[in-house]
Coordinates of C-alpha atoms in Angstrom, one line a residue:
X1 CA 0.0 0.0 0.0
X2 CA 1.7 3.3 -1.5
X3 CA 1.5 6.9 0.7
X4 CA -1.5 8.0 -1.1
X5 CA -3.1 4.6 0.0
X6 CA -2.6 4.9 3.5
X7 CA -4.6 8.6 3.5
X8 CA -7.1 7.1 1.2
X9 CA -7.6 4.5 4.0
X10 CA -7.4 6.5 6.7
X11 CA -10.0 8.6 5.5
X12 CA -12.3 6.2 4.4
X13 CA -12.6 5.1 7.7
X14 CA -13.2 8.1 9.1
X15 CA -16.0 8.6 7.0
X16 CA -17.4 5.6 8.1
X17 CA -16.8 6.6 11.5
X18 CA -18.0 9.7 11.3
X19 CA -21.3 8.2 10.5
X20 CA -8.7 28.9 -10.7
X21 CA -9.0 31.5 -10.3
X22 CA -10.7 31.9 -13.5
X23 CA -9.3 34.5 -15.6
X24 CA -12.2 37.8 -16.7
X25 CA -11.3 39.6 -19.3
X26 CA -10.8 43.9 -18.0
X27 CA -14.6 45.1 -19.2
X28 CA -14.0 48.7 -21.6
X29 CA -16.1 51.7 -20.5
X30 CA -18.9 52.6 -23.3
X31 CA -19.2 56.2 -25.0
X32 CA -22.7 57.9 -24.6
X33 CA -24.7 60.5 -26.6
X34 CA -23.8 63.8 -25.9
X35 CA -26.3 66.3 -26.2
X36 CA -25.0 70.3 -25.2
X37 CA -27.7 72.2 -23.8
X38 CA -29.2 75.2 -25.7
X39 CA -31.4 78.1 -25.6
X40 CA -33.7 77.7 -28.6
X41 CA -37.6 76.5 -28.2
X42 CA -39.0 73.4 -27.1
X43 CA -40.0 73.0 -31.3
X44 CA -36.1 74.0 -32.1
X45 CA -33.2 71.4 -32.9
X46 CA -30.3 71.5 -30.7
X47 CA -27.8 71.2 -33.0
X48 CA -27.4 72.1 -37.5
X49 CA -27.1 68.4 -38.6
X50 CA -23.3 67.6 -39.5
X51 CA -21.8 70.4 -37.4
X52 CA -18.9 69.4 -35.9
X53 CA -17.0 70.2 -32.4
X54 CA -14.5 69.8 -30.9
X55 CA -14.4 66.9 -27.4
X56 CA -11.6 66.2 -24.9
X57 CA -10.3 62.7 -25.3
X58 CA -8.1 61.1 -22.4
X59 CA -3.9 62.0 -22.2
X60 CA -4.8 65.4 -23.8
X61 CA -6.0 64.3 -27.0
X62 CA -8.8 66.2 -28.8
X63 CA -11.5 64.2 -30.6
X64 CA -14.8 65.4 -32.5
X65 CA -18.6 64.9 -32.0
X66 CA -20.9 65.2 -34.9
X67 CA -24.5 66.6 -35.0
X68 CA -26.8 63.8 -35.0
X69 CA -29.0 63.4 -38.3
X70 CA -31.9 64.6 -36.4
X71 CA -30.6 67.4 -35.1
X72 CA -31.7 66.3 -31.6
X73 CA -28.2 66.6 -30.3
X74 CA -24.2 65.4 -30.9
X75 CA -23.2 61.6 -31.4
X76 CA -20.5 59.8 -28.8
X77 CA -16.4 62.1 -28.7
X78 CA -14.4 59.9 -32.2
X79 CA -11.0 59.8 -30.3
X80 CA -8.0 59.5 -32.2
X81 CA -4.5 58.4 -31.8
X82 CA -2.9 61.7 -32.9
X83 CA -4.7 64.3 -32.0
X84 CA -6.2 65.0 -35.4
X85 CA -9.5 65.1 -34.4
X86 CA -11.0 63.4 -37.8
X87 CA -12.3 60.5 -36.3
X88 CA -10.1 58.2 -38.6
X89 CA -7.8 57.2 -36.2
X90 CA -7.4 54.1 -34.1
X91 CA -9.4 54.5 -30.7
X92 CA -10.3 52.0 -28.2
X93 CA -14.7 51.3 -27.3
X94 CA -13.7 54.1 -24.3
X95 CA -13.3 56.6 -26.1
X96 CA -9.8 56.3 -25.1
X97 CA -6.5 56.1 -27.6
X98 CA -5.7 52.4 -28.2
X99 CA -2.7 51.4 -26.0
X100 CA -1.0 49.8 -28.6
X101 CA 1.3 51.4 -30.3
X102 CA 2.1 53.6 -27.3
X103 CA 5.8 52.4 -26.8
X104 CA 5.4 50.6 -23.9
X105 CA 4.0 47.2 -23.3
X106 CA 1.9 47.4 -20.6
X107 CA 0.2 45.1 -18.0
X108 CA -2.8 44.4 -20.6
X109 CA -0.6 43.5 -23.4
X110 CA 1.5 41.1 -25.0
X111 CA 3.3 39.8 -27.8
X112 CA 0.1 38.2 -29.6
X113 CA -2.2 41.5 -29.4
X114 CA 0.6 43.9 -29.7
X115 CA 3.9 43.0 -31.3
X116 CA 4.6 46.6 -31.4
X117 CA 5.1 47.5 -28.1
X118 CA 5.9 44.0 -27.0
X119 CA 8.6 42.9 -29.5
X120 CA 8.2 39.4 -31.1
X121 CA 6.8 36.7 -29.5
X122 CA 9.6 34.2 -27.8
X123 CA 8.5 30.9 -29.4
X124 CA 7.5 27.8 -27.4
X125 CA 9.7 24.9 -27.6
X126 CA 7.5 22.7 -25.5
X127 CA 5.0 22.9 -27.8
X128 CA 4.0 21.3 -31.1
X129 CA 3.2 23.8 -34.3
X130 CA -0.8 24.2 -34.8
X131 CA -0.1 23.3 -38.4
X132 CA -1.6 19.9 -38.8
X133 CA -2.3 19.6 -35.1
X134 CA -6.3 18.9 -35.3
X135 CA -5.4 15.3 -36.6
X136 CA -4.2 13.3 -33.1
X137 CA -0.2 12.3 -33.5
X138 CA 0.2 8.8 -32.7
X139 CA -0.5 8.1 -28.6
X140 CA 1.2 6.0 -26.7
X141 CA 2.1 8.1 -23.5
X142 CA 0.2 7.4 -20.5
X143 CA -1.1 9.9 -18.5
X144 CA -1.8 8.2 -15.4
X145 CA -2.4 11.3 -13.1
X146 CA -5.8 11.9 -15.0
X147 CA -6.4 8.0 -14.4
X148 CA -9.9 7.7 -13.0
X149 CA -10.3 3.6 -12.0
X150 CA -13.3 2.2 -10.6
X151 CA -13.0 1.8 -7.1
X152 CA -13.7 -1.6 -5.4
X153 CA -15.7 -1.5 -2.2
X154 CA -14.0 -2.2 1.2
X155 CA -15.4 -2.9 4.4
X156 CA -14.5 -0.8 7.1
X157 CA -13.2 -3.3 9.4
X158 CA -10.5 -4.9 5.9
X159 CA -9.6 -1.2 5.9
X160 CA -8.8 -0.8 9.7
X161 CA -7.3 -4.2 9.8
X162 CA -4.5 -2.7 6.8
X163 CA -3.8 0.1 8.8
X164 CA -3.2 -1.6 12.2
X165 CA -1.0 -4.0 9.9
X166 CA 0.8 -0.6 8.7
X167 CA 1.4 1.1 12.2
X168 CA 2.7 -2.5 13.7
X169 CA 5.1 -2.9 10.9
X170 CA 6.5 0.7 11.2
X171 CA 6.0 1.5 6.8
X172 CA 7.4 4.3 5.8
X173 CA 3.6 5.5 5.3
X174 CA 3.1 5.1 8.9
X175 CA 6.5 6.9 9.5
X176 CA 5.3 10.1 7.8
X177 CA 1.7 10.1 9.2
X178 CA 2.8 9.6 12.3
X179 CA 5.6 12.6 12.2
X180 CA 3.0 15.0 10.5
X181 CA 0.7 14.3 13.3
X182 CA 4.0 15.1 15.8
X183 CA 4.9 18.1 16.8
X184 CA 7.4 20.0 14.4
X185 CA 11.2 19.5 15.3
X186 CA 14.5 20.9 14.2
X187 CA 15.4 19.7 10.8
X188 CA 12.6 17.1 10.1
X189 CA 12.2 16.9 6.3
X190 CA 10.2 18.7 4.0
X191 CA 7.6 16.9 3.3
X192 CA 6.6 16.3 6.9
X193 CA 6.2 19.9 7.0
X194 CA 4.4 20.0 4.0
X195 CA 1.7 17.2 4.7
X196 CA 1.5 18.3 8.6
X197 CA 0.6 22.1 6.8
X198 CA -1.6 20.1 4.5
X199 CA -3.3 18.2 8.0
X200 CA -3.6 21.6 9.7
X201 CA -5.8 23.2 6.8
X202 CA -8.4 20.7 7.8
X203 CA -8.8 20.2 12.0
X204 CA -11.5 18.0 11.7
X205 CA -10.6 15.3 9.1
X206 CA -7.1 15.5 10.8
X207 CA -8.9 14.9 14.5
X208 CA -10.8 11.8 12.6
X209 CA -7.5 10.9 11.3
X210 CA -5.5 11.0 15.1
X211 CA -9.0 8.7 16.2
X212 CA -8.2 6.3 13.6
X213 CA -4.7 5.7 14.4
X214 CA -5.5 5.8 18.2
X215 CA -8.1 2.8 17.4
X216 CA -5.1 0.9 16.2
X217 CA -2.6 1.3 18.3
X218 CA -1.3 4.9 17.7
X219 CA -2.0 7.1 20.2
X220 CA 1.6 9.2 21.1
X221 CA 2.5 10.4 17.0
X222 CA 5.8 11.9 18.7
X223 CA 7.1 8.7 20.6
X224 CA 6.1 6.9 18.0
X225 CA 8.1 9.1 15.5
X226 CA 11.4 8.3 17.9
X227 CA 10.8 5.0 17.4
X228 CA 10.5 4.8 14.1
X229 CA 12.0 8.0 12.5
X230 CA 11.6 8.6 8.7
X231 CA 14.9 8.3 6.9
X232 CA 16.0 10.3 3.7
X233 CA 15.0 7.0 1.2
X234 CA 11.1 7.1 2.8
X235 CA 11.5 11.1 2.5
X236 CA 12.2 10.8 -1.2
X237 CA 9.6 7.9 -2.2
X238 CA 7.2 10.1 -0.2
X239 CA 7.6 13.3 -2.1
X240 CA 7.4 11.1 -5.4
X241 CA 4.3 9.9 -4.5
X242 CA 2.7 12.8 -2.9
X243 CA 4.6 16.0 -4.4
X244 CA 2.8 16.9 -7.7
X245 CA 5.5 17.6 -9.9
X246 CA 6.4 21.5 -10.8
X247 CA 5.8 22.4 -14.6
X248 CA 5.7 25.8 -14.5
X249 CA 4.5 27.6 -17.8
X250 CA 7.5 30.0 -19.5
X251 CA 6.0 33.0 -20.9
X252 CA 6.2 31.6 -24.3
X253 CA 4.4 28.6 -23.9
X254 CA 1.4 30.1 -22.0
X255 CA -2.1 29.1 -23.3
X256 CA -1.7 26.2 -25.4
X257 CA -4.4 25.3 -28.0
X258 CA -5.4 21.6 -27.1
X259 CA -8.0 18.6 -28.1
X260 CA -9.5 16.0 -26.0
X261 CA -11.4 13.2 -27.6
X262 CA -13.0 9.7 -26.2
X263 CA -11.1 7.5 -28.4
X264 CA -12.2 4.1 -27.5
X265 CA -15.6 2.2 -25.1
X266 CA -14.7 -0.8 -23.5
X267 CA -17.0 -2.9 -22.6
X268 CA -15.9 -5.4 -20.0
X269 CA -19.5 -6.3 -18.9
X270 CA -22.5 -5.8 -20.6
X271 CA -25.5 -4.6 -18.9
X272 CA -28.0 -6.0 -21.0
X273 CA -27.1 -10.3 -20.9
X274 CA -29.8 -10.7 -23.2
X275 CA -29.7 -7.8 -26.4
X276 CA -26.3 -6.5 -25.1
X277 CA -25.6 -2.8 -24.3
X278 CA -26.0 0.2 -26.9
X279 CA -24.1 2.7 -25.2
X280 CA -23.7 6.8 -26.0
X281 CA -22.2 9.1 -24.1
X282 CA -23.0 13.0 -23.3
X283 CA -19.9 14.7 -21.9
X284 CA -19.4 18.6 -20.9
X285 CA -15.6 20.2 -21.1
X286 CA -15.8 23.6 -19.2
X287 CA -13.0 26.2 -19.0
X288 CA -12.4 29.7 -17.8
X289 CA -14.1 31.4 -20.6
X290 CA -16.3 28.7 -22.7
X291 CA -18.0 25.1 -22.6
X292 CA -18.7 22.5 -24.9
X293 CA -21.2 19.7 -24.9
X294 CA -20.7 16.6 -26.6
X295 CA -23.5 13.7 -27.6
X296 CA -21.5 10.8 -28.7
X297 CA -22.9 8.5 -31.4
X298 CA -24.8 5.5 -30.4
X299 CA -22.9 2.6 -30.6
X300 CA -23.8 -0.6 -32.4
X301 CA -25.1 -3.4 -29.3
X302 CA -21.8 -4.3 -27.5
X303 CA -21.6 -7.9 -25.9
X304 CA -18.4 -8.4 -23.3
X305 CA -14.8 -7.8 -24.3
X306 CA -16.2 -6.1 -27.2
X307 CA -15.1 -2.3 -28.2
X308 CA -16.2 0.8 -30.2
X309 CA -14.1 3.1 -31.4
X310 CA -14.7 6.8 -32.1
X311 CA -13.7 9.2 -35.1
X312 CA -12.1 11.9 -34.4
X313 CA -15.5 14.1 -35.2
X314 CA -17.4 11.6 -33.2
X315 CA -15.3 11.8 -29.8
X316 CA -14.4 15.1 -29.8
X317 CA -15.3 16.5 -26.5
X318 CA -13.2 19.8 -26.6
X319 CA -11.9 22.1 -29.3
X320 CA -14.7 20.6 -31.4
X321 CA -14.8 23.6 -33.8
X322 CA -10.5 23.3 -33.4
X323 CA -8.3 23.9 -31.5
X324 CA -9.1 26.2 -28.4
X325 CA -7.0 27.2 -25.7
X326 CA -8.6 26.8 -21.9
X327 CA -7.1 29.1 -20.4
X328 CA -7.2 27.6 -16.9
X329 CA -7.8 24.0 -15.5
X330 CA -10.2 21.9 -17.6
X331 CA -13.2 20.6 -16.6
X332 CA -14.7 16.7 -17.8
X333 CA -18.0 15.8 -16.9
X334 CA -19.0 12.1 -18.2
X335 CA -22.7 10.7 -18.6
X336 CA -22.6 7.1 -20.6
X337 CA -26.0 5.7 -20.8
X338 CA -27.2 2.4 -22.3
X339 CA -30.0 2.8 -24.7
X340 CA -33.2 0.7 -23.5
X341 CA -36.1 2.6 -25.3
X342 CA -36.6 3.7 -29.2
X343 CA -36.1 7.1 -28.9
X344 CA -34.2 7.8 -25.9
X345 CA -31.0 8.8 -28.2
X346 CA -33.0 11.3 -30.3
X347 CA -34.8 13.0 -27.7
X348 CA -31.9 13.9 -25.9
X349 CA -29.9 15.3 -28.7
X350 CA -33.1 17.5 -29.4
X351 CA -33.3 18.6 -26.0
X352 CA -29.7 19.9 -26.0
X353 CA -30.2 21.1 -29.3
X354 CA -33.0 23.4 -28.1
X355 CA -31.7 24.4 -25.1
X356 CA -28.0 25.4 -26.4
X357 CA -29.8 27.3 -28.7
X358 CA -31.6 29.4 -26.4
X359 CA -28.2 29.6 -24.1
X360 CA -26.4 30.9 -27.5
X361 CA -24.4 27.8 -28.3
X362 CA -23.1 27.3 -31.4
X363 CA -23.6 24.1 -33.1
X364 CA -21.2 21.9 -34.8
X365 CA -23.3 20.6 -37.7
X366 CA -23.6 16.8 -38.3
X367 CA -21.5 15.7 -34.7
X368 CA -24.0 16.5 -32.5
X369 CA -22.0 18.9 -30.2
X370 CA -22.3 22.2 -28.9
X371 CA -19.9 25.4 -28.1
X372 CA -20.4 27.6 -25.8
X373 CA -18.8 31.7 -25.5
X374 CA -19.5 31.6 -21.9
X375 CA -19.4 29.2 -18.8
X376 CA -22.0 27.9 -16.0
X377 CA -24.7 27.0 -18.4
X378 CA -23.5 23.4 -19.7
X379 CA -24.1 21.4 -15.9
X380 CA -27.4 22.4 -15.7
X381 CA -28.7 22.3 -19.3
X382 CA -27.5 18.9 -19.8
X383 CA -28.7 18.0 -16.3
X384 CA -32.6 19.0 -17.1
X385 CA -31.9 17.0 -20.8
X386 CA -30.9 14.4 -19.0
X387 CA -33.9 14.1 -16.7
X388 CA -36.1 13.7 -20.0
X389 CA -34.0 10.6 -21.1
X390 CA -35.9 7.3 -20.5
X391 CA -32.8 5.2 -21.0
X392 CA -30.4 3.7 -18.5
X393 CA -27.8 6.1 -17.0
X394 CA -25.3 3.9 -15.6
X395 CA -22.1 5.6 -15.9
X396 CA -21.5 9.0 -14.0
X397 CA -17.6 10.7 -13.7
X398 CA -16.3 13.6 -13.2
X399 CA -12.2 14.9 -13.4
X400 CA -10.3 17.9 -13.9
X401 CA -7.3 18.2 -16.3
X402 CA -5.0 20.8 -14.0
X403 CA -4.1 24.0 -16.1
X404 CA 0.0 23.1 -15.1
X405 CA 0.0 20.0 -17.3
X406 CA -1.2 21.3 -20.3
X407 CA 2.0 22.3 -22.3
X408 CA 3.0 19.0 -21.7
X409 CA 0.0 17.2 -23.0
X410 CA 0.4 19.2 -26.3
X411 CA 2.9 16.3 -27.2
X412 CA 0.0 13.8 -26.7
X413 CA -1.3 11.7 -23.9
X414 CA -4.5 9.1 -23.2
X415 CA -5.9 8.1 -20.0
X416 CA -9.0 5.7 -18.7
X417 CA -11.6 6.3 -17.1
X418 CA -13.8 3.3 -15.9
X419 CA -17.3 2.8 -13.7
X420 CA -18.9 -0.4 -13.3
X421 CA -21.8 -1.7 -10.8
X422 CA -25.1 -3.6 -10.5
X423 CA -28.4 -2.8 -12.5
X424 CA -31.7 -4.4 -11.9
X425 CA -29.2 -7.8 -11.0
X426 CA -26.8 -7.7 -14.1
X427 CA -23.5 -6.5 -13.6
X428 CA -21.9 -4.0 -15.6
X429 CA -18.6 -2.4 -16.4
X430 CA -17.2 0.3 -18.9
X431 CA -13.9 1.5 -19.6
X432 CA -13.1 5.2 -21.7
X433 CA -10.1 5.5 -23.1
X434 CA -10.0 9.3 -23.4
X435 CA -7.2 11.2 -25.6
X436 CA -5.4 14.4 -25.7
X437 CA -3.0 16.5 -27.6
X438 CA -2.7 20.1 -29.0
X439 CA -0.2 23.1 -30.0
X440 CA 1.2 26.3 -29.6
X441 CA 1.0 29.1 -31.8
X442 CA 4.4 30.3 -31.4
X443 CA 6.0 26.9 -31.7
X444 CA 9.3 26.7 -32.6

């Protein structure tokens, strides 16, 4: 039983016991009508349509308003770069001079939107070039951090009976739970200090976590820590196992454009033992600043060991319309249902289709899928689709692909995600084999 084991058991039994900052875009101010007051009548227009005058831009710049058509008073201030005041030059939806072009590159800029203050973008050599990239590279890397396995149930007294078996035998799991749970001394390693901050972020898991070991045998974490201290080979299998590793993003390489696809259904028990199981899939991909939804085609009827495997069109579940930078962790939402009525298929993909529409998604024709500009509307449309779908929904998951990994996913990675259980007496089991690779714009 590895480090991450131990904690997994420890808190399952205390259950039982027990009984991104996303990223916004700055919003521009908006220009309003301005209409000078006058002296004339109530009948009288308050301006000679097309007179012009003169308006006081921001950083000293003088812009122009125009008599409105009507002559019921002067459009929004035309701000320009230079000063002319003709209205032709470059201004931003302020009324403002566009900060590009200004000489400096400032906090709101970079080398994509403004090369001319910001010099030539750096390229990314962690990256591969968009050219080509919607087309997967051949996969054979294994990212087993996004890994999402069925879990096996445990009784609680197996579980308790692993960890006494730990704390009598002194593992180096043991070792470090025991020190974290100790009070700090003078040159313990790192990642006691670590895991013990970790514990102290959450008193009352950590409490169920000191019962626990108490129940088995543990009840002094410091003498125990005496007896068994934690030498530098347990410190450095521990931080392997319980350190995420540190990618951090070089300027160059931020934002990288990815894909993520199911690639392949495995079914390693059929729910149906008598017409087998038809199986689709409706999966949501949220990020910072949009969503997707994704209805996968209905597979032909599957019987156990057999497989279906998915076009790239078909199992696209982000950067259907290309490509698309998240901009922030990614989120995967996974509904796999197996079809048991007529219609079951067809209703739902009409029911998305008419609710993304009224939510302003934009449809990818003939793949039934779904973009969306803006985030927090894909859980809860599918959701009430999904309540409207007669069929069997077996398979429910959920994961997040951390914004720190992305670069290096560009270079292509797959992963598996797997449920299984009991309906209506027959045993089932399904396996995803989900995929994902990208680019970088400035590659090279």
């Amino acid at each position: 039983m590895t480090y991450k084991q131990v904690l997994i058991a420890v808190t399952m039994v205390a259950a039982c016991a027990g009984g991104d900052d996303g990223r916004v875009d700055p919003t521009l101010g908006t220009t309003g009508t301005t209409m000078p007051m006058t002296d004339s009548g109530d009948d009288a227009p308050a301006c000679v349509p097309g007179t012009q005058i003169e308006c006081a831009c921001g950083g000293g710049v003088q812009g122009v308003q125009a008599c409105l058509p009507d002559g019921s008073g002067y459009d929004s201030c035309e701000c320009t770069t230079d000063g002319s005041g003709d209205g032709s030059g470059d201004s931003s939806s302020s009324g403002e001079p566009d900060p590009c072009g200004n000489g400096t590159c400032d906090a709101d800029e970079d080398c994509n939107g403004c090369e001319q203050d910001c010099g030539v973008c750096e390229p990314c050599t962690l990256a591969p070039s968009c050219e080509g990239a919607e087309i997967p590279p051949m996969i054979e890397t294994h990212a087993d951090f996004l890994d999402d396995p069925m879990m096996a149930y445990v009784p609680p007294h197996e579980i308790v009976a692993m960890l006494q078996t730990h704390v009598e035998q002194a593992t180096p799991a043991a070792r470090l739970l025991a020190a974290a749970l100790a009070e700090p001394t003078k040159g313990e390693p790192s990642i006691v200090a670590t895991l013990r901050s970790a514990l102290a972020a959450h008193p009352t898991a950590t409490a169920a976590v000191r019962r626990q070991f108490a129940a088995v045998g543990l009840t002094a974490p410091g003498s125990y820590r005496a007896v068994h201290p934690l030498s530098a080979a347990h410190e450095a299998v521990a931080a392997t196992e319980l350190v995420a590793p540190t990618r951090p993003f070089t300027a160059p390489c931020d934002d990288p454009r990815l894909r993520v696809r199911v690639a392949r259904l495995d079914v390693h028990e059929e729910d149906d033992d008598f017409a087998n199981d038809e199986v689709y899939c409706a999966i949501t991909a949220e990020a910072s600043e949009a969503a997707e939804i994704k209805i996968t085609p209905i597979t032909p009827a599957l019987d156990e060991g057999d497989s279906q495997v998915y076009s790239v069109d078909g199992g696209t579940v982000w950067g259907q319309s290309g490509l698309a930078a998240p901009k922030g962790n990614l989120l995967l939402t996974y509904y796999c249902i197996e079809s048991d009525t007529s219609n079951g298929y067809a209703d739902l993909v009409m029911a998305v289709g008419d609710a993304a529409m009224q939510a302003n998604g934009v449809d990818i024709p003939g793949v039934d899928g779904w973009v969306f500009p803006t985030v927090g509307v894909v859980a809860n449309l599918l959701a009430g689709a999904l309540s409207l779908d007669g069929d069997d929904q077996l398979f429910n998951a959920s994961q997040v692909v951390p914004e720190d990994q992305h670069v290096s996913l560009t270079q292509g990675a797959w992963w598996s995600v797997r449920r299984n259980g009991t309906h209506i007496n027959s045993d089932w089991d399904w396996e995803l084999r989900m995929e994902i690779w990208g680019c970088h714009d400035n590659a090279g």
